[in-house]
PDB file of C-alpha atoms and ligand atoms in Angstrom:
ATOM      1  CA  UNK A   1      89.077 101.470 120.935  1.00  0.00           C
ATOM      2  CA  UNK A   2      88.140 101.562 117.066  1.00  0.00           C
ATOM      3  CA  UNK A   3      91.358 101.948 114.597  1.00  0.00           C
ATOM      4  CA  UNK A   4      91.571 105.676 112.852  1.00  0.00           C
ATOM      5  CA  UNK A   5      91.735 104.728 108.799  1.00  0.00           C
ATOM      6  CA  UNK A   6      92.976 107.600 106.383  1.00  0.00           C
ATOM      7  CA  UNK A   7      92.910 106.368 102.760  1.00  0.00           C
ATOM      8  CA  UNK A   8      94.038 107.515  99.916  1.00  0.00           C
ATOM      9  CA  UNK A   9      92.286 106.734  96.744  1.00  0.00           C
ATOM     10  CA  UNK A  10      94.923 108.272  93.643  1.00  0.00           C
ATOM     11  CA  UNK A  11      92.291 106.557  91.502  1.00  0.00           C
ATOM     12  CA  UNK A  12      93.655 106.526  87.583  1.00  0.00           C
ATOM     13  CA  UNK A  13      96.091 108.640  88.554  1.00  0.00           C
ATOM     14  CA  UNK A  14     100.738 109.423  88.384  1.00  0.00           C
ATOM     15  CA  UNK A  15     102.308 106.771  87.431  1.00  0.00           C
ATOM     16  CA  UNK A  16     105.200 104.889  88.649  1.00  0.00           C
ATOM     17  CA  UNK A  17     107.662 107.951  88.748  1.00  0.00           C
ATOM     18  CA  UNK A  18     105.426 110.788  90.609  1.00  0.00           C
ATOM     19  CA  UNK A  19     104.395 108.381  92.783  1.00  0.00           C
ATOM     20  CA  UNK A  20     107.443 108.036  93.959  1.00  0.00           C
ATOM     21  CA  UNK A  21     107.871 111.833  93.451  1.00  0.00           C
ATOM     22  CA  UNK A  22     105.221 112.457  96.123  1.00  0.00           C
ATOM     23  CA  UNK A  23     106.579 109.721  98.600  1.00  0.00           C
ATOM     24  CA  UNK A  24     110.391 112.016  98.847  1.00  0.00           C
ATOM     25  CA  UNK A  25     107.705 114.887  99.561  1.00  0.00           C
ATOM     26  CA  UNK A  26     105.374 112.974 101.766  1.00  0.00           C
ATOM     27  CA  UNK A  27     107.357 110.735 104.263  1.00  0.00           C
ATOM     28  CA  UNK A  28     109.221 113.116 106.070  1.00  0.00           C
ATOM     29  CA  UNK A  29     105.747 114.511 107.195  1.00  0.00           C
ATOM     30  CA  UNK A  30     104.751 111.630 109.091  1.00  0.00           C
ATOM     31  CA  UNK A  31     107.422 111.518 111.817  1.00  0.00           C
ATOM     32  CA  UNK A  32     104.735 113.362 114.534  1.00  0.00           C
ATOM     33  CA  UNK A  33     101.199 111.761 113.477  1.00  0.00           C
ATOM     34  CA  UNK A  34     100.427 109.769 116.020  1.00  0.00           C
ATOM     35  CA  UNK A  35     101.015 105.694 115.550  1.00  0.00           C
ATOM     36  CA  UNK A  36      97.471 104.710 116.466  1.00  0.00           C
ATOM     37  CA  UNK A  37      96.382 106.361 112.962  1.00  0.00           C
ATOM     38  CA  UNK A  38      96.455 104.140 109.739  1.00  0.00           C
ATOM     39  CA  UNK A  39      97.738 105.851 106.718  1.00  0.00           C
ATOM     40  CA  UNK A  40      97.048 103.865 103.417  1.00  0.00           C
ATOM     41  CA  UNK A  41      97.797 104.718 100.307  1.00  0.00           C
ATOM     42  CA  UNK A  42      95.965 103.694  97.373  1.00  0.00           C
ATOM     43  CA  UNK A  43      98.092 103.818  93.710  1.00  0.00           C
ATOM     44  CA  UNK A  44      96.854 101.750  90.006  1.00  0.00           C
ATOM     45  CA  UNK A  45      98.164  98.758  90.284  1.00  0.00           C
ATOM     46  CA  UNK A  46     101.517 100.297  87.764  1.00  0.00           C
ATOM     47  CA  UNK A  47     102.665 101.455  91.129  1.00  0.00           C
ATOM     48  CA  UNK A  48     102.024  98.895  93.498  1.00  0.00           C
ATOM     49  CA  UNK A  49     105.343  97.429  92.476  1.00  0.00           C
ATOM     50  CA  UNK A  50     107.607 100.876  93.336  1.00  0.00           C
ATOM     51  CA  UNK A  51     105.844 101.736  96.257  1.00  0.00           C
ATOM     52  CA  UNK A  52     106.158  98.281  97.949  1.00  0.00           C
ATOM     53  CA  UNK A  53     109.341  98.317  97.686  1.00  0.00           C
ATOM     54  CA  UNK A  54     109.572 102.258  99.120  1.00  0.00           C
ATOM     55  CA  UNK A  55     107.288 101.362 101.700  1.00  0.00           C
ATOM     56  CA  UNK A  56     108.758  98.421 103.545  1.00  0.00           C
ATOM     57  CA  UNK A  57     109.617  98.903 107.085  1.00  0.00           C
ATOM     58  CA  UNK A  58     106.970 102.376 107.221  1.00  0.00           C
ATOM     59  CA  UNK A  59     103.773 102.072 108.771  1.00  0.00           C
ATOM     60  CA  UNK A  60     101.669 103.449 105.559  1.00  0.00           C
ATOM     61  CA  UNK A  61     100.701 100.411 104.527  1.00  0.00           C
ATOM     62  CA  UNK A  62      99.790 100.046 100.830  1.00  0.00           C
ATOM     63  CA  UNK A  63      96.077  99.297  99.189  1.00  0.00           C
ATOM     64  CA  UNK A  64      94.059  97.940  96.170  1.00  0.00           C
ATOM     65  CA  UNK A  65      91.897  99.734  94.116  1.00  0.00           C
ATOM     66  CA  UNK A  66      90.111  96.596  93.710  1.00  0.00           C
ATOM     67  CA  UNK A  67      90.126  92.757  93.947  1.00  0.00           C
ATOM     68  CA  UNK A  68      88.057  89.967  91.395  1.00  0.00           C
ATOM     69  CA  UNK A  69      86.864  87.671  92.730  1.00  0.00           C
ATOM     70  CA  UNK A  70      88.529  84.832  91.844  1.00  0.00           C
ATOM     71  CA  UNK A  71      92.057  83.248  92.684  1.00  0.00           C
ATOM     72  CA  UNK A  72      92.519  83.265  88.870  1.00  0.00           C
ATOM     73  CA  UNK A  73      91.404  83.089  84.890  1.00  0.00           C
ATOM     74  CA  UNK A  74      90.107  84.116  81.854  1.00  0.00           C
ATOM     75  CA  UNK A  75      88.907  88.228  83.418  1.00  0.00           C
ATOM     76  CA  UNK A  76      90.727  90.084  81.254  1.00  0.00           C
ATOM     77  CA  UNK A  77      91.452  93.202  82.600  1.00  0.00           C
ATOM     78  CA  UNK A  78      91.364  92.439  86.120  1.00  0.00           C
ATOM     79  CA  UNK A  79      93.643  91.250  89.758  1.00  0.00           C
ATOM     80  CA  UNK A  80      93.460  88.940  92.041  1.00  0.00           C
ATOM     81  CA  UNK A  81      93.901  88.350  95.491  1.00  0.00           C
ATOM     82  CA  UNK A  82      97.506  86.585  94.936  1.00  0.00           C
ATOM     83  CA  UNK A  83      98.926  89.441  92.600  1.00  0.00           C
ATOM     84  CA  UNK A  84      97.725  91.998  95.148  1.00  0.00           C
ATOM     85  CA  UNK A  85      99.677  90.536  98.234  1.00  0.00           C
ATOM     86  CA  UNK A  86     102.481  89.421  96.891  1.00  0.00           C
ATOM     87  CA  UNK A  87     103.302  93.061  96.368  1.00  0.00           C
ATOM     88  CA  UNK A  88     102.713  93.317 100.001  1.00  0.00           C
ATOM     89  CA  UNK A  89      99.080  94.965  99.708  1.00  0.00           C
ATOM     90  CA  UNK A  90      97.008  94.907 102.958  1.00  0.00           C
ATOM     91  CA  UNK A  91      93.469  96.676 102.068  1.00  0.00           C
ATOM     92  CA  UNK A  92      91.498  96.616  99.085  1.00  0.00           C
ATOM     93  CA  UNK A  93      88.485  99.348  98.110  1.00  0.00           C
ATOM     94  CA  UNK A  94      85.708  97.545  96.653  1.00  0.00           C
ATOM     95  CA  UNK A  95      82.493  98.779  95.546  1.00  0.00           C
ATOM     96  CA  UNK A  96      83.227 102.345  95.112  1.00  0.00           C
ATOM     97  CA  UNK A  97      80.862 103.925  93.462  1.00  0.00           C
ATOM     98  CA  UNK A  98      82.619 105.239  90.124  1.00  0.00           C
ATOM     99  CA  UNK A  99      83.200 101.210  89.524  1.00  0.00           C
ATOM    100  CA  UNK A 100      79.090 100.844  90.576  1.00  0.00           C
ATOM    101  CA  UNK A 101      78.560 103.719  88.250  1.00  0.00           C
ATOM    102  CA  UNK A 102      80.922 103.184  85.070  1.00  0.00           C
ATOM    103  CA  UNK A 103      81.653  99.731  85.487  1.00  0.00           C
ATOM    104  CA  UNK A 104      78.623  98.067  86.457  1.00  0.00           C
ATOM    105  CA  UNK A 105      79.773  96.727  89.798  1.00  0.00           C
ATOM    106  CA  UNK A 106      76.839  95.685  91.389  1.00  0.00           C
ATOM    107  CA  UNK A 107      76.230  93.785  94.728  1.00  0.00           C
ATOM    108  CA  UNK A 108      76.396  91.273  93.988  1.00  0.00           C
ATOM    109  CA  UNK A 109      79.448  91.323  92.979  1.00  0.00           C
ATOM    110  CA  UNK A 110      81.194  93.554  95.421  1.00  0.00           C
ATOM    111  CA  UNK A 111      79.781  91.123  97.794  1.00  0.00           C
ATOM    112  CA  UNK A 112      82.491  88.667  95.973  1.00  0.00           C
ATOM    113  CA  UNK A 113      84.915  90.542  95.856  1.00  0.00           C
ATOM    114  CA  UNK A 114      84.587  91.414  99.108  1.00  0.00           C
ATOM    115  CA  UNK A 115      84.671  87.508 100.767  1.00  0.00           C
ATOM    116  CA  UNK A 116      88.070  86.990  97.860  1.00  0.00           C
ATOM    117  CA  UNK A 117      89.991  89.926  99.268  1.00  0.00           C
ATOM    118  CA  UNK A 118      89.257  88.590 102.573  1.00  0.00           C
ATOM    119  CA  UNK A 119      90.247  85.310 101.716  1.00  0.00           C
ATOM    120  CA  UNK A 120      94.127  86.438 100.823  1.00  0.00           C
ATOM    121  CA  UNK A 121      94.298  88.334 104.462  1.00  0.00           C
ATOM    122  CA  UNK A 122      93.520  91.547 102.631  1.00  0.00           C
ATOM    123  CA  UNK A 123      91.274  94.235 104.718  1.00  0.00           C
ATOM    124  CA  UNK A 124      87.956  95.111 102.611  1.00  0.00           C
ATOM    125  CA  UNK A 125      86.965  99.111 102.213  1.00  0.00           C
ATOM    126  CA  UNK A 126      83.833  98.315 101.364  1.00  0.00           C
ATOM    127  CA  UNK A 127      82.319 101.593  99.984  1.00  0.00           C
ATOM    128  CA  UNK A 128      78.665 102.669 100.479  1.00  0.00           C
ATOM    129  CA  UNK A 129      76.844 105.693  99.464  1.00  0.00           C
ATOM    130  CA  UNK A 130      73.229 107.107  98.175  1.00  0.00           C
ATOM    131  CA  UNK A 131      73.848 110.118  94.802  1.00  0.00           C
ATOM    132  CA  UNK A 132      71.959 113.403  94.557  1.00  0.00           C
ATOM    133  CA  UNK A 133      68.683 112.199  93.285  1.00  0.00           C
ATOM    134  CA  UNK A 134      68.182 109.470  95.959  1.00  0.00           C
ATOM    135  CA  UNK A 135      68.940 112.063  99.108  1.00  0.00           C
ATOM    136  CA  UNK A 136      67.019 114.273  98.101  1.00  0.00           C
ATOM    137  CA  UNK A 137      63.598 111.990  97.556  1.00  0.00           C
ATOM    138  CA  UNK A 138      64.411 110.514 101.467  1.00  0.00           C
ATOM    139  CA  UNK A 139      65.860 107.227 100.165  1.00  0.00           C
ATOM    140  CA  UNK A 140      69.142 107.407 101.884  1.00  0.00           C
ATOM    141  CA  UNK A 141      69.346 104.967 104.743  1.00  0.00           C
ATOM    142  CA  UNK A 142      67.169 102.760 102.711  1.00  0.00           C
ATOM    143  CA  UNK A 143      69.438 102.580 100.281  1.00  0.00           C
ATOM    144  CA  UNK A 144      72.714 102.611 102.182  1.00  0.00           C
ATOM    145  CA  UNK A 145      70.997  99.790 104.233  1.00  0.00           C
ATOM    146  CA  UNK A 146      69.694  97.741 101.178  1.00  0.00           C
ATOM    147  CA  UNK A 147      73.401  97.671 100.231  1.00  0.00           C
ATOM    148  CA  UNK A 148      74.590  96.477 103.473  1.00  0.00           C
ATOM    149  CA  UNK A 149      71.936  93.540 103.057  1.00  0.00           C
ATOM    150  CA  UNK A 150      72.917  92.526 100.375  1.00  0.00           C
ATOM    151  CA  UNK A 151      77.412  93.239 100.457  1.00  0.00           C
ATOM    152  CA  UNK A 152      77.747  92.085 103.142  1.00  0.00           C
ATOM    153  CA  UNK A 153      75.819  88.078 103.236  1.00  0.00           C
ATOM    154  CA  UNK A 154      79.133  86.217 104.562  1.00  0.00           C
ATOM    155  CA  UNK A 155      81.780  88.752 105.178  1.00  0.00           C
ATOM    156  CA  UNK A 156      83.783  88.674 107.986  1.00  0.00           C
ATOM    157  CA  UNK A 157      83.155  92.483 109.726  1.00  0.00           C
ATOM    158  CA  UNK A 158      86.115  91.986 112.322  1.00  0.00           C
ATOM    159  CA  UNK A 159      88.103  92.896 109.524  1.00  0.00           C
ATOM    160  CA  UNK A 160      86.548  94.811 107.360  1.00  0.00           C
ATOM    161  CA  UNK A 161      86.660  98.942 107.096  1.00  0.00           C
ATOM    162  CA  UNK A 162      83.628 100.736 105.355  1.00  0.00           C
ATOM    163  CA  UNK A 163      83.674 104.927 103.729  1.00  0.00           C
ATOM    164  CA  UNK A 164      80.223 105.696 103.694  1.00  0.00           C
ATOM    165  CA  UNK A 165      80.510 108.335 100.403  1.00  0.00           C
ATOM    166  CA  UNK A 166      77.101 110.397  99.202  1.00  0.00           C
ATOM    167  CA  UNK A 167      78.573 110.265  95.361  1.00  0.00           C
ATOM    168  CA  UNK A 168      77.421 113.538  95.235  1.00  0.00           C
ATOM    169  CA  UNK A 169      80.474 115.081  97.371  1.00  0.00           C
ATOM    170  CA  UNK A 170      82.675 113.024  95.526  1.00  0.00           C
ATOM    171  CA  UNK A 171      85.054 115.052  93.229  1.00  0.00           C
ATOM    172  CA  UNK A 172      82.223 118.547  93.615  1.00  0.00           C
ATOM    173  CA  UNK A 173      83.748 119.956  96.549  1.00  0.00           C
ATOM    174  CA  UNK A 174      79.915 119.907  98.245  1.00  0.00           C
ATOM    175  CA  UNK A 175      81.864 118.557 101.108  1.00  0.00           C
ATOM    176  CA  UNK A 176      78.337 116.568 103.671  1.00  0.00           C
ATOM    177  CA  UNK A 177      78.544 118.054 106.733  1.00  0.00           C
ATOM    178  CA  UNK A 178      80.188 116.604 109.361  1.00  0.00           C
ATOM    179  CA  UNK A 179      77.176 116.071 111.591  1.00  0.00           C
ATOM    180  CA  UNK A 180      74.989 114.339 109.238  1.00  0.00           C
ATOM    181  CA  UNK A 181      78.394 111.890 108.116  1.00  0.00           C
ATOM    182  CA  UNK A 182      78.116 111.481 111.620  1.00  0.00           C
ATOM    183  CA  UNK A 183      74.709 110.448 111.638  1.00  0.00           C
ATOM    184  CA  UNK A 184      74.717 108.316 108.547  1.00  0.00           C
ATOM    185  CA  UNK A 185      77.572 106.884 109.960  1.00  0.00           C
ATOM    186  CA  UNK A 186      76.075 105.838 112.806  1.00  0.00           C
ATOM    187  CA  UNK A 187      73.440 103.930 111.916  1.00  0.00           C
ATOM    188  CA  UNK A 188      75.432 102.339 109.509  1.00  0.00           C
ATOM    189  CA  UNK A 189      77.175 101.241 112.792  1.00  0.00           C
ATOM    190  CA  UNK A 190      73.320  99.530 114.348  1.00  0.00           C
ATOM    191  CA  UNK A 191      73.672  97.870 111.693  1.00  0.00           C
ATOM    192  CA  UNK A 192      76.743  95.664 111.957  1.00  0.00           C
ATOM    193  CA  UNK A 193      77.231  92.572 113.761  1.00  0.00           C
ATOM    194  CA  UNK A 194      80.030  93.940 115.064  1.00  0.00           C
ATOM    195  CA  UNK A 195      80.706  96.727 116.640  1.00  0.00           C
ATOM    196  CA  UNK A 196      83.974  98.208 116.208  1.00  0.00           C
ATOM    197  CA  UNK A 197      83.744  98.186 112.210  1.00  0.00           C
ATOM    198  CA  UNK A 198      86.316 101.989 111.068  1.00  0.00           C
ATOM    199  CA  UNK A 199      83.359 103.494 109.335  1.00  0.00           C
ATOM    200  CA  UNK A 200      85.318 106.378 107.788  1.00  0.00           C
ATOM    201  CA  UNK A 201      83.745 109.212 105.246  1.00  0.00           C
ATOM    202  CA  UNK A 202      84.900 110.077 102.221  1.00  0.00           C
ATOM    203  CA  UNK A 203      83.209 112.651 100.154  1.00  0.00           C
ATOM    204  CA  UNK A 204      85.573 116.160  99.368  1.00  0.00           C
ATOM    205  CA  UNK A 205      87.763 115.858 102.345  1.00  0.00           C
ATOM    206  CA  UNK A 206      90.214 118.494 102.069  1.00  0.00           C
ATOM    207  CA  UNK A 207      92.919 120.209 104.642  1.00  0.00           C
ATOM    208  CA  UNK A 208      90.615 122.496 105.565  1.00  0.00           C
ATOM    209  CA  UNK A 209      86.998 120.427 107.296  1.00  0.00           C
ATOM    210  CA  UNK A 210      89.192 117.508 107.473  1.00  0.00           C
ATOM    211  CA  UNK A 211      89.450 118.279 111.383  1.00  0.00           C
ATOM    212  CA  UNK A 212      86.218 119.455 112.429  1.00  0.00           C
ATOM    213  CA  UNK A 213      84.726 115.715 109.962  1.00  0.00           C
ATOM    214  CA  UNK A 214      87.592 113.855 112.586  1.00  0.00           C
ATOM    215  CA  UNK A 215      85.962 115.271 115.677  1.00  0.00           C
ATOM    216  CA  UNK A 216      83.057 113.578 115.382  1.00  0.00           C
ATOM    217  CA  UNK A 217      82.402 111.030 118.149  1.00  0.00           C
ATOM    218  CA  UNK A 218      81.185 108.384 114.687  1.00  0.00           C
ATOM    219  CA  UNK A 219      84.333 109.211 111.698  1.00  0.00           C
ATOM    220  CA  UNK A 220      86.748 106.360 112.367  1.00  0.00           C
ATOM    221  CA  UNK A 221      89.171 108.288 109.428  1.00  0.00           C
ATOM    222  CA  UNK A 222      88.371 109.747 106.128  1.00  0.00           C
ATOM    223  CA  UNK A 223      88.107 107.614 102.103  1.00  0.00           C
ATOM    224  CA  UNK A 224      89.910 110.493 100.309  1.00  0.00           C
ATOM    225  CA  UNK A 225      90.831 111.246  96.150  1.00  0.00           C
ATOM    226  CA  UNK A 226      91.465 114.206  94.992  1.00  0.00           C
ATOM    227  CA  UNK A 227      93.378 115.861  98.120  1.00  0.00           C
ATOM    228  CA  UNK A 228      95.127 113.116  98.479  1.00  0.00           C
ATOM    229  CA  UNK A 229      97.310 113.463  95.141  1.00  0.00           C
ATOM    230  CA  UNK A 230      99.156 115.854  95.930  1.00  0.00           C
ATOM    231  CA  UNK A 231     101.889 115.480  99.685  1.00  0.00           C
ATOM    232  CA  UNK A 232     101.263 118.522 101.913  1.00  0.00           C
ATOM    233  CA  UNK A 233      97.332 118.153 101.487  1.00  0.00           C
ATOM    234  CA  UNK A 234      97.447 114.279 102.249  1.00  0.00           C
ATOM    235  CA  UNK A 235     100.129 115.106 105.062  1.00  0.00           C
ATOM    236  CA  UNK A 236      97.881 117.862 106.526  1.00  0.00           C
ATOM    237  CA  UNK A 237      94.744 115.811 106.387  1.00  0.00           C
ATOM    238  CA  UNK A 238      96.934 112.464 107.874  1.00  0.00           C
ATOM    239  CA  UNK A 239      98.126 115.270 110.693  1.00  0.00           C
ATOM    240  CA  UNK A 240      94.613 116.390 111.368  1.00  0.00           C
ATOM    241  CA  UNK A 241      93.703 118.657 114.514  1.00  0.00           C
TER     242      UNK A 241
HETATM  243  C1  LIG B   1      87.049 108.838  96.865  1.00  0.00           C
HETATM  244  O1  LIG B   1      87.320 108.798  95.338  1.00  0.00           O
HETATM  245  O2  LIG B   1      86.440 108.002  96.942  1.00  0.00           O
HETATM  246  C2  LIG B   1      86.207 110.133  96.885  1.00  0.00           C
HETATM  247  C3  LIG B   1      85.864 110.730  98.218  1.00  0.00           C
HETATM  248  O3  LIG B   1      87.356 111.963  95.546  1.00  0.00           O
HETATM  249  P1  LIG B   1      87.068 113.009  96.577  1.00  0.00           P
HETATM  250  O4  LIG B   1      87.862 113.474  97.368  1.00  0.00           O
HETATM  251  O5  LIG B   1      87.696 113.255  95.133  1.00  0.00           O
HETATM  252  O6  LIG B   1      85.896 113.867  97.150  1.00  0.00           O
END
């Protein structure tokens, strides 16, 4: 059985106070959420400590939005695995397209971050996906195949989540058709050594498209940006039908 993982990526949104207000409204809505759905919240680093305290003993897991490959060192602005695990963090998003696009992440640094996350006992959520230009040029399959080949060198696939995130669908409201997301995720799965790696879809997931996305056989969860910022909206996504 593949695990279902539903993660909210808060990006650079929410102060510590706003995070706590979110939890007050969100947590009561999880009372009848099936236990086999793993719910993960990835707030900014500054909210991790307070959220870790609030979530203690709950079923919701904490995730970080990045992790550096060294254990410590002169890496201004970065965060280490030990700093995250000390706070009870269990997941780390790696290779998000915003990191690749705006902060110069390459497949090589993504690979190093994946390996570091696993070394610290964290489960990395590896993001892969094509731009609109690459899709229009029929390069989607080759691009993703290349990302997987480079990113996964030396990575233990038994401790991994992958998110298929077409870049043209992120934050645009232009969701990938459920059938197409299912097809690409099937292709991703066919390249993996381990059959039960959970593979999420991400890109403008909303309360009004979650049920259809989750009805697809290859889709094992979602990575949600904008719609995870509002408690009722993320609760509806987590409680998909
Ligand atoms: C994301 O940030 O990974 C994402 C999918 O964002 P959104 O849901 O806002 O498209």
